[in-house]
Amino acid sequence: MSERRILLGNEAIARGVVESGCAVATAYPGTPSSEILPAIAAYSDEMGTNTQVEWGANEKVALEMAIGACYAGKRSCAVMKQVGLNVAADPFMSVAHQKLDGGLLVVVSDDPGCHASQDDQDSRSYASAAKIPCFDPSDAREAKAMVADAFDLADRYGIMAMLRPTVRVDHCRQDVEIIENVVSQRDAVFDRKPAGKRIVMPAVIHGFLDDHSARFEAIRGEFGAMDRYNFEVPSEEPANLGVIACGISYSVVRDILNRLGRKDVSILKIGTPVPLPVNLVEDFVDRHDRVLVLEETQPVVEGQIPNRTAVMGRWNGWVPKTGELVPEVVESVLLRALGVKEDLSDREVFNKIEEELSPERRRPRLCPGCSHRPAYFSIRKVFPDAVVASDIGCYGLAIAQNAVDTNICMGGSVTAASGIYLAFKADGKGTDRPIFATLGDSTFFHSGMTGLATAVYNRHAFVLVILDNRITAMTGGQDHPGTGDKMRSGEEGVSVSIEEAVKGCGVKWLSVLDPYDIEKNKKTIEKAWEHASSNGEPAVIVFRHPCITMLKVKPEYRPVKVDPSVCIGCGICIRDFNCPGLVWDQATGKAMVDDRYCVNCGVCVAVCPKGAIVPEGGDR
Amino acid sequence: MQIVIVGVGGQGILFSSKVLGEIALRRGEKVIGSEVHGMSQRGGSVISHFKSGDHFGPLVQSGDADVLLAFDTDEAIGNVSFLRSGGTLIVNCDDPARFETGTMGEYLRDKDIKVLSVDGYGILREKMGGRFLFLNVMILGALVASDSSGISMEDMASAVMDLSPERFRDDNIKALKLGFKR
Ligand code: SF4
Ligand code: SF4
């Protein structure tokens, strides 16, 4: 029985994972991959499988759990985003060489164009570095089919395979065929023989290397025969151009050729970029005078083509070297390759419209009512000159209220604060300037704890602020060790205490505060820094308030208004507090509440130095 | 049919594209579209692409959209280039003059683009106690009224019903009707 449903690309991938009989699925959330694991849990519930679905505290933890399950002979899968693979790179590279007992699938979602990421890296390069096969889907349907084939391949060869969707595949919505069957799986066994099979020691690994290489070449051959993912769409008229297209670029270029009505372009679609089925590609290149390669983000396929004299791509700058290949970019590259001049006449009109109407382009910022805003506001109020290291998560958006100075990666705020402290110390003025590190609850468990232990050990003076909103908010609200909630229905977890973990790391000064209480908290913030600086050790503040977008109980209704007779139009509330619920009234030159965005949290009453923001009273 | 939906985070844009997808699926059409997740949902610009029929990629290209559904006036201005000649703009806007005068008005008339403005916030303030979260369904009501999508009120209402959480059902239908009548 099959059925057609509209699924998110990530849901299609999840469905494929469950249909493939995957026994253990793990992940750490990260846009654009975040919806995959919860969907695996939901489909496992729906289909009644026994799949174990778990969040790891970070990607390395998640991947290592999946690897363990493979050692016991089960199909397993680990899901992450491209930057998460950096965190998991260590086990990723090691396990690539081993001969596994169960098929291991790593799903790594890339984000060309950096929609919600700090970089543009191409995970296919990781697959190539590790010599593991990589599937590069062009839409949700294909992504689901590839999951099944990747598991099959991984199982047969005892290897890890990678599915590498990009953001437009993860977040496309498409009608997809689903089935009710689940591939049946062998029972878990941990076979201790041959000894050393799962040990990474030089002597053992030496024996793996040739075998690993041989498997890689054998898979290249299999990929050459996978004509459902690697195929030619011949031109209807004699071809003036050949296009090699990978992943979503294939879908994009087909729409554009239809739109332009061009029948003189043939396409070679490549769905398995690593290892590249070179024979197919060479044959295609030989038959065309000029070949354009479209792939995101790096020239991974282009770089594997032996003879590139007639090839145009990112390598030689024909295609922009960075960024997403959206339809507008692909069309312009394609037309250039075909020698057609682009029509840019409308562009001037749009520029003129922008000039006349100057629409506001909204940048992301903390939500109205978000508890991070008052936390940062209080820190800046007490120490306007403090160095505030931040981290990856919603709270990084406090850059809009000028409260954040640095941002490296998950867990990087704690260690950056250590480094900043050491830099001042090296100048002999150790604790002149207040230093704060801020990170979220999920991030604390991801990789904040290791930095904290290091800071305690080395006696680094700074205040670590854990912005605990009881959820992994930035990626859509996933659970983590601190929340203790699990995904599959009927399963119960245990909530790990942040305070106990902090104390366990050896922190002596700790305070838990409600960030909404700006006035009251100022003193504690002062004390925290005083303790850190005078004792030469980290102090920790936990600001605890649930994420406003995921509240389970209705918040207190505390509406406010700006009293125009008191407001002097200083703009402090707009600039330094930056709540979308407070806007500038052009007519009066004063602040006012915008009822479209204000959620009546009442926090901003403490923000105005003149006391112009006042409670309005009343009930809804 | 190609529709681009624009607005800012928190306006319920994803729900509207889900409704459109459901209707197309029930008609037996192929569906593909693109959603936005992460950063842009935190109050930033949000754009969702929707395509039914024979398409490969999820993104609507500039100049191809049959309809631009704009939940926000500024976003409508910034994304008008998505519309094709003869397309339809449906916009939440309290000042229709912005799309009637100047270069914008000229452009829309030149391209024969039909404009339907709905004072969404005004109507919701007056008729639904300022519960602005119903804006998305209200705009869908206007989409039906515009006759640009070939979607009947019946089909729209039943898809909205089926996809709404129970506690929002009645209010969603009310908002849908308000958008239809304006
Ligand atoms: S409300 Fe207060 S902080 Fe805001 S502009 Fe007026 S005086 Fe300044
Ligand atoms: S009460 Fe003040 S802080 Fe809270 S949402 Fe409204 S404007 Fe923002």
Short mmCIF file of C-alpha atoms in Angstrom, two decimals, chain A residues 4-6 8 31-32 35 115-117 138-141 167-175 248 250-252 254-256 258-259 324-328 331 346 349-350 352-354 356-367 394 397 473-477 549-550 594-597 620, chain B residues 8-9 11 14 17-18 20-25 27-45 49 51 54-64 72-75 77-82 92 98-99 101-104 106-107 111 121 125 129-132:
data_model
loop_
_atom_site.label_atom_id
_atom_site.label_comp_id
_atom_site.label_asym_id
_atom_site.label_seq_id
_atom_site.Cartn_x
_atom_site.Cartn_y
_atom_site.Cartn_z
CA ARG A 4 0.93 10.32 -1.40
CA ARG A 5 1.50 12.96 1.26
CA ILE A 6 2.95 16.45 1.19
CA LEU A 8 8.88 18.56 4.18
CA THR A 31 18.99 24.37 10.91
CA PRO A 32 18.37 23.10 8.23
CA GLU A 35 13.10 18.51 11.88
CA HIS A 115 20.69 31.22 5.70
CA ALA A 116 21.10 30.11 9.29
CA SER A 117 24.76 29.23 9.61
CA SER A 138 17.74 17.08 -5.83
CA ASP A 139 14.34 17.08 -4.11
CA ALA A 140 12.40 15.50 -1.24
CA ARG A 141 11.30 12.45 -3.22
CA VAL A 167 18.66 23.69 2.68
CA ARG A 168 16.31 23.80 -0.31
CA VAL A 169 15.89 20.03 -0.17
CA ASP A 170 15.47 19.94 3.62
CA HIS A 171 12.90 22.70 3.55
CA CYS A 172 11.11 22.01 0.33
CA ARG A 173 7.57 20.74 0.62
CA GLN A 174 6.69 18.15 -1.97
CA ASP A 175 4.19 15.37 -2.56
CA ILE A 248 19.01 21.05 -6.08
CA TYR A 250 19.43 20.00 -11.22
CA SER A 251 15.83 20.88 -10.30
CA VAL A 252 16.54 24.57 -10.71
CA ARG A 254 15.32 22.08 -15.48
CA ASP A 255 12.73 24.69 -14.51
CA ILE A 256 14.81 27.41 -16.14
CA ASN A 258 11.48 24.99 -19.55
CA ARG A 259 10.88 28.64 -18.75
CA GLU A 324 23.61 29.74 -3.20
CA LEU A 325 22.69 28.87 -6.78
CA VAL A 326 19.19 30.36 -6.71
CA PRO A 327 17.23 30.41 -10.00
CA GLU A 328 18.19 34.01 -10.75
CA GLU A 331 19.71 31.70 -15.26
CA ASP A 346 13.03 45.93 -14.92
CA VAL A 349 12.24 50.24 -12.06
CA PHE A 350 12.64 48.18 -8.90
CA LYS A 352 13.28 53.42 -8.24
CA ILE A 353 10.42 51.81 -6.32
CA GLU A 354 12.77 51.02 -3.42
CA GLU A 356 10.44 56.08 -3.41
CA LEU A 357 8.86 53.76 -0.89
CA SER A 358 11.97 52.74 1.10
CA PRO A 359 10.54 49.55 2.55
CA GLU A 360 11.92 48.44 5.88
CA ARG A 361 14.06 45.30 5.62
CA ARG A 362 13.66 43.52 8.91
CA ARG A 363 16.63 41.79 10.42
CA PRO A 364 16.05 38.96 12.83
CA ARG A 365 16.08 39.93 16.49
CA LEU A 366 14.94 38.53 19.80
CA CYS A 367 11.19 37.95 19.97
CA CYS A 394 18.91 32.87 19.67
CA LEU A 397 20.59 38.02 18.14
CA ALA A 473 14.99 27.55 20.87
CA MET A 474 16.84 28.72 17.77
CA THR A 475 16.26 25.49 15.89
CA GLY A 476 12.57 25.27 16.74
CA GLY A 477 12.37 23.94 20.28
CA THR A 549 7.31 31.08 21.89
CA MET A 550 7.03 27.71 23.60
CA ASP A 594 3.00 48.62 18.80
CA ASP A 595 0.08 46.38 19.65
CA ARG A 596 0.76 44.16 16.66
CA TYR A 597 3.93 42.83 18.22
CA ARG A 620 -8.08 40.52 28.77
CA VAL B 8 7.75 38.71 8.79
CA GLY B 9 8.42 35.96 11.31
CA GLN B 11 2.73 35.81 10.97
CA LEU B 14 4.02 28.40 6.88
CA SER B 17 1.50 27.38 2.40
CA LYS B 18 0.44 24.15 4.08
CA LEU B 20 -2.38 25.67 -0.34
CA GLY B 21 -0.47 22.39 -0.57
CA GLU B 22 -3.33 20.42 0.91
CA ILE B 23 -5.79 21.86 -1.59
CA ALA B 24 -3.53 21.07 -4.54
CA LEU B 25 -2.94 17.53 -3.28
CA ARG B 27 -6.96 18.08 -6.63
CA GLY B 28 -4.38 15.46 -7.57
CA GLU B 29 -1.76 18.00 -8.57
CA LYS B 30 1.97 17.70 -7.95
CA VAL B 31 3.23 20.09 -5.30
CA ILE B 32 6.62 21.53 -4.48
CA GLY B 33 7.54 24.57 -2.46
CA SER B 34 10.09 26.02 -0.11
CA GLU B 35 9.90 27.09 3.50
CA VAL B 36 12.08 29.26 5.66
CA HIS B 37 13.35 28.09 9.02
CA GLY B 38 15.69 29.42 11.66
CA MET B 39 16.98 32.96 11.78
CA SER B 40 14.39 34.66 9.64
CA GLN B 41 11.61 33.42 11.87
CA ARG B 42 12.88 35.62 14.68
CA GLY B 43 11.00 38.68 13.45
CA GLY B 44 12.96 38.91 10.21
CA SER B 45 11.67 38.74 6.65
CA HIS B 49 7.46 29.61 -2.31
CA LYS B 51 4.28 25.65 -6.86
CA ASP B 54 4.80 20.26 -13.32
CA HIS B 55 7.80 21.85 -11.68
CA PHE B 56 11.16 20.51 -10.54
CA GLY B 57 12.66 23.05 -8.13
CA PRO B 58 10.98 24.51 -5.06
CA LEU B 59 11.81 28.16 -5.73
CA VAL B 60 9.68 30.57 -7.73
CA GLN B 61 11.85 32.70 -9.96
CA SER B 62 11.47 36.49 -10.22
CA GLY B 63 8.83 37.33 -12.80
CA ASP B 64 7.08 33.97 -12.55
CA ASP B 72 3.25 42.96 5.34
CA THR B 73 3.31 46.13 3.25
CA ASP B 74 7.08 46.61 3.29
CA GLU B 75 7.67 43.01 2.28
CA ILE B 77 7.19 46.41 -1.87
CA GLY B 78 10.47 44.54 -1.62
CA ASN B 79 9.21 41.43 -3.39
CA VAL B 80 6.93 42.76 -6.12
CA SER B 81 9.51 41.60 -8.68
CA PHE B 82 8.32 38.03 -8.18
CA ASN B 92 -2.12 43.47 4.04
CA ARG B 98 1.21 53.06 -1.86
CA PHE B 99 0.36 50.64 -4.66
CA THR B 101 0.70 56.06 -7.09
CA GLY B 102 4.27 56.74 -8.16
CA THR B 103 6.59 54.33 -9.91
CA MET B 104 4.98 51.40 -8.09
CA GLU B 106 2.85 52.78 -12.87
CA TYR B 107 4.73 49.48 -12.83
CA LYS B 111 2.32 44.86 -16.09
CA TYR B 121 -4.78 44.73 11.25
CA ARG B 125 -8.66 45.00 15.68
CA GLY B 129 -10.45 41.80 19.41
CA GLY B 130 -6.99 42.48 18.00
CA ARG B 131 -6.02 38.82 17.77
CA PHE B 132 -3.58 39.32 14.93
#
